[in-house]
């Protein structure tokens, strides 16, 4: 059984593409999960079957990342956006020294807004004066040893900017929003006190957010938080404090199996992702300024390739023709416009080759005319 051949190639910024083999398994599970004799949409979150799903998904993530045993893995709702608040509620309330945040793009600005409601925040670096087309170098950063933690976004999904190094200092806890590059490459997770990533860019459907949190962070949480927003309660109940998103977690399980068994781990995944990004940036850089990359070369993302065309009219025409040719989701984020090709884990090299072929043809047709 193969995916509907009429499906467009999904370059959406999120929710993103999922592996074809996973979609086929999900299709089956919606009718019947053989081990349970039920549809996945109607299985109890208190069943043994679901307990095993959570356990295996945790184990798979632990194996993929080499995560030590003093980290908890949680499956929460509320999206990455809820973590914008849960992190400072847990780690910043009542603190004297400011937590250090970055202003590197659309998503970090939202994170900062929420953190400021909970306690003192210092924005350690802003990309505003650079039009959000680059990230900081180490020379531009000066971290305080007194900060309760630092927070950054590893991949700015809208602008297509990605850190290819770990920021901060080892004596200050690091917190990272990895929503758009989680499990796309190895990440030295044990250098972070807390990592969060919703599923819907790289590893599943919307509805579940994965949090990796060091036990010491959980132990030191204030004891007056609403239960649902208290990592301690979530840890105690094994992500089963109230009805969890059973379906979304099951899809994440299938994606982690795919990463382990078919892709062969995160090193392999990173290699494939780099190959796709290289192909696309190569075409853009060799286009004689027809395709204009958004980000400076050293900071460009392997996940989201954002670019412009010489005129707004050409951009509109490009997007129309791309849609007609079977490419979906290429419109840039409403915050910056332009074009964005999101090439998450499940988007194949073959799909990127088709896109670069289309882009070549489009350029030859229109380059002389602008
Ligand atoms: C998409 C995105 C978000 C928003 O996540 P929600 O699950 O919609 O709350 C947050 N951070 C990053 C980096 C994203 O790419």
Coordinates of N, CA, C and O in Angstrom, one line a residue, residues 188-304:
X188 N 23.7 16.4 21.9 CA 24.4 16.5 23.2 C 23.4 17.0 24.3 O 23.6 18.0 25.0
X189 N 22.3 16.3 24.4 CA 21.2 16.7 25.3 C 21.6 16.8 26.7 O 21.1 17.6 27.5
X190 N 22.7 16.1 27.1 CA 23.1 16.2 28.6 C 23.8 17.5 28.9 O 24.1 17.8 30.1
X191 N 24.0 18.4 27.9 CA 24.5 19.7 28.2 C 23.3 20.7 28.6 O 23.6 21.9 28.9
X192 N 22.1 20.2 28.5 CA 21.0 21.1 28.8 C 20.2 20.6 30.0 O 20.2 19.4 30.3
X193 N 19.7 21.6 30.8 CA 18.9 21.2 31.9 C 17.4 20.9 31.5 O 16.7 20.1 32.1
X194 N 17.0 21.6 30.4 CA 15.6 21.3 29.9 C 15.6 21.6 28.4 O 16.1 22.6 28.0
X195 N 15.0 20.7 27.7 CA 14.8 20.8 26.3 C 13.3 20.6 26.0 O 12.7 19.7 26.6
X196 N 12.7 21.4 25.2 CA 11.3 21.1 24.8 C 11.2 21.2 23.3 O 11.9 22.0 22.7
X197 N 10.3 20.4 22.8 CA 10.0 20.4 21.4 C 8.6 19.9 21.2 O 8.3 18.8 21.6
X198 N 7.7 20.6 20.5 CA 6.5 20.0 20.2 C 6.7 19.0 19.0 O 7.8 19.1 18.4
X199 N 5.7 18.2 18.8 CA 5.9 17.1 17.8 C 5.8 17.6 16.3 O 6.4 17.0 15.4
X200 N 5.0 18.6 16.1 CA 4.4 18.8 14.8 C 5.3 19.4 13.7 O 4.9 19.7 12.6
X201 N 6.6 19.6 14.0 CA 7.5 19.9 12.9 C 8.2 18.7 12.3 O 8.2 18.4 11.1
X202 N 8.9 18.0 13.2 CA 9.7 16.9 12.8 C 9.3 15.5 13.1 O 9.7 14.5 12.5
X203 N 8.5 15.3 14.2 CA 8.3 14.0 14.7 C 6.9 13.5 15.0 O 6.7 12.5 15.7
X204 N 5.9 14.2 14.5 CA 4.5 13.7 14.8 C 3.5 14.8 14.4 O 3.8 15.8 13.8
X205 N 2.3 14.5 14.8 CA 1.2 15.5 14.6 C 1.1 16.5 15.8 O 1.8 16.3 16.8
X206 N 0.4 17.6 15.6 CA 0.2 18.5 16.7 C -0.5 17.8 17.9 O -1.3 16.8 17.6
X207 N -0.3 18.3 19.1 CA -1.1 17.7 20.2 C -0.2 17.3 21.3 O -0.6 17.1 22.5
X208 N 1.1 17.0 21.0 CA 2.0 16.6 22.1 C 3.3 17.4 22.0 O 3.8 17.7 20.9
X209 N 3.8 17.7 23.2 CA 5.1 18.4 23.3 C 6.0 17.6 24.2 O 5.6 17.1 25.3
X210 N 7.2 17.4 23.7 CA 8.1 16.5 24.5 C 9.1 17.4 25.3 O 9.6 18.4 24.8
X211 N 9.2 17.1 26.6 CA 10.0 17.8 27.5 C 11.1 16.9 28.1 O 10.7 15.8 28.6
X212 N 12.3 17.2 27.9 CA 13.4 16.5 28.6 C 13.9 17.3 29.7 O 14.3 18.5 29.5
X213 N 13.8 16.9 30.9 CA 14.1 17.8 32.1 C 14.9 17.0 33.1 O 14.6 15.9 33.5
X214 N 16.0 17.7 33.5 CA 16.9 17.1 34.5 C 16.2 17.0 35.9 O 15.4 17.9 36.2
X215 N 16.4 16.0 36.6 CA 15.7 15.8 37.9 C 15.9 16.9 38.8 O 14.9 17.3 39.5
X216 N 17.0 17.5 38.9 CA 17.3 18.6 39.8 C 16.3 19.8 39.5 O 15.9 20.5 40.5
X217 N 16.0 20.0 38.3 CA 15.1 21.1 37.9 C 13.7 20.8 38.5 O 13.0 21.7 39.1
X218 N 13.3 19.6 38.4 CA 12.0 19.2 38.9 C 12.0 19.3 40.4 O 11.0 19.8 41.0
X219 N 13.0 18.8 41.1 CA 13.1 18.9 42.5 C 13.0 20.3 43.1 O 12.5 20.5 44.2
X220 N 13.6 21.3 42.3 CA 13.6 22.6 42.8 C 12.5 23.5 42.4 O 12.5 24.7 42.6
X221 N 11.5 22.9 41.7 CA 10.3 23.7 41.3 C 9.6 24.2 42.5 O 9.5 23.6 43.5
X222 N 8.9 25.4 42.3 CA 8.1 26.0 43.4 C 7.0 25.0 43.7 O 6.6 24.3 42.8
X223 N 6.5 25.0 45.0 CA 5.5 24.0 45.3 C 4.0 24.5 45.2 O 3.1 23.9 45.7
X224 N 3.9 25.7 44.6 CA 2.5 26.3 44.6 C 2.0 26.5 43.1 O 1.2 27.3 42.9
X225 N 2.6 25.7 42.2 CA 2.1 25.9 40.8 C 0.9 25.1 40.6 O 0.6 24.1 41.3
X226 N 0.0 25.5 39.6 CA -1.1 24.7 39.3 C -0.6 23.3 38.9 O 0.4 23.2 38.2
X227 N -1.3 22.3 39.3 CA -0.8 20.9 39.2 C -0.5 20.6 37.7 O 0.6 20.0 37.4
X228 N -1.3 21.0 36.8 CA -1.1 20.7 35.4 C 0.2 21.4 34.9 O 0.9 20.8 34.0
X229 N 0.6 22.5 35.5 CA 1.8 23.2 35.0 C 3.0 22.9 35.8 O 4.0 23.6 35.8
X230 N 2.9 21.9 36.7 CA 4.0 21.6 37.6 C 4.7 20.3 37.1 O 4.1 19.2 37.0
X231 N 5.9 20.4 36.6 CA 6.7 19.3 36.1 C 6.7 18.1 37.1 O 6.7 17.0 36.7
X232 N 6.7 18.5 38.4 CA 6.7 17.4 39.4 C 5.5 16.5 39.3 O 5.6 15.3 39.3
X233 N 4.3 17.1 39.2 CA 3.1 16.3 39.1 C 3.1 15.5 37.8 O 2.7 14.3 37.8
X234 N 3.6 16.1 36.7 CA 3.7 15.4 35.4 C 4.6 14.2 35.5 O 4.4 13.1 34.9
X235 N 5.8 14.4 36.2 CA 6.7 13.3 36.3 C 6.1 12.2 37.2 O 6.2 11.0 36.8
X236 N 5.5 12.5 38.3 CA 4.9 11.5 39.2 C 3.9 10.7 38.5 O 3.7 9.5 38.7
X237 N 3.1 11.3 37.5 CA 2.0 10.6 36.9 C 2.5 10.0 35.6 O 1.6 9.5 34.8
X238 N 3.8 10.0 35.2 CA 4.2 9.4 34.0 C 3.5 10.0 32.8 O 3.0 9.2 31.9
X239 N 3.4 11.3 32.7 CA 2.7 11.9 31.5 C 1.2 11.5 31.4 O 0.6 11.5 30.4
X240 N 0.6 11.0 32.5 CA -0.7 10.5 32.5 C -1.5 11.2 33.7 O -2.3 10.6 34.3
X241 N -1.3 12.5 33.9 CA -1.9 13.3 34.9 C -3.4 13.5 34.6 O -4.2 13.3 35.5
X242 N -3.7 13.9 33.4 CA -5.0 13.9 32.9 C -5.0 13.1 31.6 O -4.0 12.6 31.2
X243 N -6.1 13.1 30.8 CA -6.1 12.3 29.6 C -5.0 12.9 28.6 O -5.2 14.0 28.1
X244 N -4.0 12.1 28.3 CA -3.0 12.6 27.4 C -3.4 12.4 25.9 O -4.4 11.7 25.7
X245 N -2.7 13.0 25.0 CA -3.1 12.8 23.6 C -2.5 11.5 23.1 O -1.5 11.4 22.5
X246 N -3.3 10.5 23.3 CA -2.9 9.1 23.0 C -2.5 8.9 21.6 O -1.4 8.4 21.2
X247 N -3.3 9.5 20.7 CA -3.0 9.3 19.2 C -1.7 10.0 18.9 O -0.9 9.4 18.2
X248 N -1.5 11.2 19.3 CA -0.3 11.9 18.9 C 1.0 11.2 19.5 O 2.0 11.1 18.8
X249 N 0.9 10.7 20.7 CA 2.0 10.1 21.3 C 2.3 8.8 20.5 O 3.5 8.4 20.2
X250 N 1.2 8.1 20.1 CA 1.4 6.9 19.3 C 2.2 7.2 18.0 O 3.1 6.4 17.6
X251 N 1.8 8.3 17.3 CA 2.5 8.6 16.1 C 4.0 8.9 16.4 O 4.8 8.5 15.6
X252 N 4.2 9.6 17.5 CA 5.6 9.9 17.8 C 6.4 8.6 18.0 O 7.5 8.4 17.6
X253 N 5.7 7.6 18.6 CA 6.4 6.3 18.8 C 6.7 5.7 17.4 O 7.9 5.2 17.2
X254 N 5.8 5.8 16.5 CA 6.1 5.2 15.1 C 7.3 5.9 14.5 O 8.1 5.3 13.8
X255 N 7.3 7.3 14.7 CA 8.4 8.0 14.1 C 9.7 7.7 14.7 O 10.8 7.6 14.0
X256 N 9.7 7.5 16.0 CA 11.0 7.1 16.7 C 11.5 5.7 16.2 O 12.7 5.5 16.1
X257 N 10.5 4.8 16.0 CA 10.9 3.5 15.5 C 11.5 3.6 14.1 O 12.5 3.0 13.8
X258 N 10.9 4.5 13.3 CA 11.4 4.7 11.9 C 12.8 5.3 12.0 O 13.7 4.9 11.3
X259 N 13.0 6.3 12.9 CA 14.4 6.9 13.1 C 15.4 5.8 13.5 O 16.5 5.8 13.0
X260 N 15.0 4.9 14.4 CA 15.9 3.9 14.9 C 16.2 2.8 13.9 O 17.3 2.5 13.5
X261 N 15.1 2.3 13.3 CA 15.2 1.1 12.5 C 15.4 1.3 11.1 O 16.1 0.5 10.4
X262 N 14.8 2.3 10.5 CA 15.0 2.5 9.1 C 16.0 3.5 8.7 O 16.8 3.4 7.8
X263 N 16.0 4.7 9.5 CA 17.1 5.7 9.2 C 18.4 5.2 9.8 O 19.5 5.5 9.2
X264 N 18.3 4.6 10.9 CA 19.6 4.1 11.6 C 20.2 5.1 12.5 O 21.4 5.1 12.7
X265 N 19.4 6.0 13.1 CA 19.9 6.9 14.2 C 20.1 8.3 13.7 O 19.9 8.6 12.5
X266 N 20.5 9.2 14.6 CA 20.5 10.6 14.3 C 21.7 11.1 13.5 O 21.6 12.1 12.8
X267 N 22.8 10.3 13.6 CA 23.9 10.7 12.7 C 23.5 10.5 11.3 O 23.8 11.4 10.4
X268 N 22.8 9.4 11.0 CA 22.3 9.2 9.6 C 21.3 10.2 9.2 O 21.3 10.8 8.1
X269 N 20.4 10.5 10.1 CA 19.4 11.5 9.8 C 20.0 12.9 9.5 O 19.6 13.6 8.6
X270 N 21.0 13.2 10.3 CA 21.7 14.5 10.1 C 22.4 14.6 8.7 O 22.3 15.6 8.0
X271 N 23.0 13.4 8.3 CA 23.6 13.4 7.0 C 22.6 13.6 5.9 O 22.9 14.3 5.0
X272 N 21.5 12.9 6.0 CA 20.5 13.1 5.0 C 20.0 14.5 5.0 O 19.8 15.1 3.9
X273 N 19.7 15.1 6.2 CA 19.2 16.5 6.2 C 20.2 17.5 5.6 O 19.8 18.4 5.0
X274 N 21.5 17.2 5.9 CA 22.5 18.1 5.4 C 22.6 18.0 3.9 O 22.7 19.0 3.2
X275 N 22.4 16.8 3.4 CA 22.5 16.6 1.9 C 21.3 17.4 1.2 O 21.5 18.1 0.2
X276 N 20.1 17.3 1.8 CA 19.0 18.0 1.3 C 19.2 19.6 1.3 O 19.0 20.3 0.3
X277 N 19.7 20.0 2.5 CA 19.9 21.5 2.6 C 21.0 22.0 1.6 O 20.9 23.0 1.0
X278 N 22.0 21.2 1.5 CA 23.1 21.5 0.6 C 22.7 21.7 -0.9 O 23.0 22.6 -1.6
X279 N 21.8 20.8 -1.2 CA 21.3 20.8 -2.6 C 20.5 22.1 -2.8 O 20.7 22.7 -3.8
X280 N 19.7 22.4 -1.9 CA 18.8 23.5 -2.1 C 19.6 24.9 -2.0 O 19.4 25.8 -2.8
X281 N 20.5 25.0 -1.0 CA 21.3 26.2 -0.9 C 22.2 26.3 -2.1 O 22.5 27.4 -2.6
X282 N 22.7 25.2 -2.6 CA 23.6 25.2 -3.7 C 22.9 25.8 -4.9 O 23.4 26.7 -5.6
X283 N 21.6 25.4 -5.1 CA 20.8 25.9 -6.2 C 20.6 27.4 -6.1 O 20.8 28.2 -7.0
X284 N 20.3 27.8 -4.8 CA 20.0 29.2 -4.5 C 21.2 30.1 -4.7 O 21.2 31.1 -5.4
X285 N 22.4 29.6 -4.2 CA 23.6 30.4 -4.3 C 24.1 30.5 -5.7 O 24.8 31.4 -6.1
X286 N 23.8 29.5 -6.5 CA 24.2 29.5 -7.9 C 23.3 30.1 -8.9 O 23.4 29.9 -10.1
X287 N 22.3 30.8 -8.3 CA 21.2 31.3 -9.2 C 21.4 32.7 -9.7 O 20.5 33.4 -10.2
X288 N 22.6 33.2 -9.5 CA 22.9 34.6 -10.0 C 22.0 35.6 -9.5 O 21.5 36.5 -10.2
X289 N 21.7 35.5 -8.2 CA 20.9 36.5 -7.5 C 19.4 36.5 -7.8 O 18.7 37.4 -7.6
X290 N 19.0 35.4 -8.5 CA 17.6 35.3 -8.8 C 16.8 34.8 -7.5 O 15.9 35.4 -7.1
X291 N 17.4 33.8 -6.9 CA 16.9 33.3 -5.6 C 17.8 34.0 -4.5 O 19.0 33.8 -4.6
X292 N 17.2 34.7 -3.5 CA 18.0 35.4 -2.6 C 17.8 34.9 -1.2 O 16.7 35.1 -0.6
X293 N 18.8 34.2 -0.6 CA 18.6 33.6 0.7 C 18.3 34.7 1.8 O 18.9 35.7 1.7
X294 N 17.5 34.3 2.7 CA 17.1 35.3 3.8 C 18.3 35.4 4.8 O 18.8 36.5 5.1
X295 N 18.9 34.3 5.2 CA 19.9 34.3 6.3 C 21.3 34.4 5.7 O 21.6 33.9 4.6
X296 N 22.2 34.9 6.5 CA 23.7 34.9 6.2 C 24.1 33.5 6.2 O 23.7 32.7 7.0
X297 N 25.1 33.1 5.3 CA 25.4 31.7 5.0 C 25.8 31.0 6.3 O 25.4 29.8 6.4
X298 N 26.5 31.6 7.2 CA 27.0 30.8 8.3 C 25.9 30.4 9.3 O 26.2 29.5 10.2
X299 N 24.8 31.0 9.2 CA 23.7 30.7 10.2 C 22.5 30.1 9.6 O 21.4 29.9 10.2
X300 N 22.6 29.7 8.3 CA 21.4 29.2 7.6 C 21.0 27.8 8.1 O 21.8 27.0 8.5
X301 N 19.7 27.6 8.2 CA 19.1 26.4 8.8 C 19.1 25.2 7.8 O 18.8 25.4 6.6
X302 N 19.3 24.0 8.3 CA 19.1 22.8 7.5 C 17.7 22.4 7.5 O 17.3 21.4 6.8
X303 N 16.8 23.0 8.2 CA 15.4 22.6 8.3 C 14.5 23.5 7.5 O 13.6 23.0 6.9
X304 N 14.7 24.8 7.6 CA 13.9 25.8 6.9 C 14.7 26.7 6.0 O 15.5 27.4 6.5

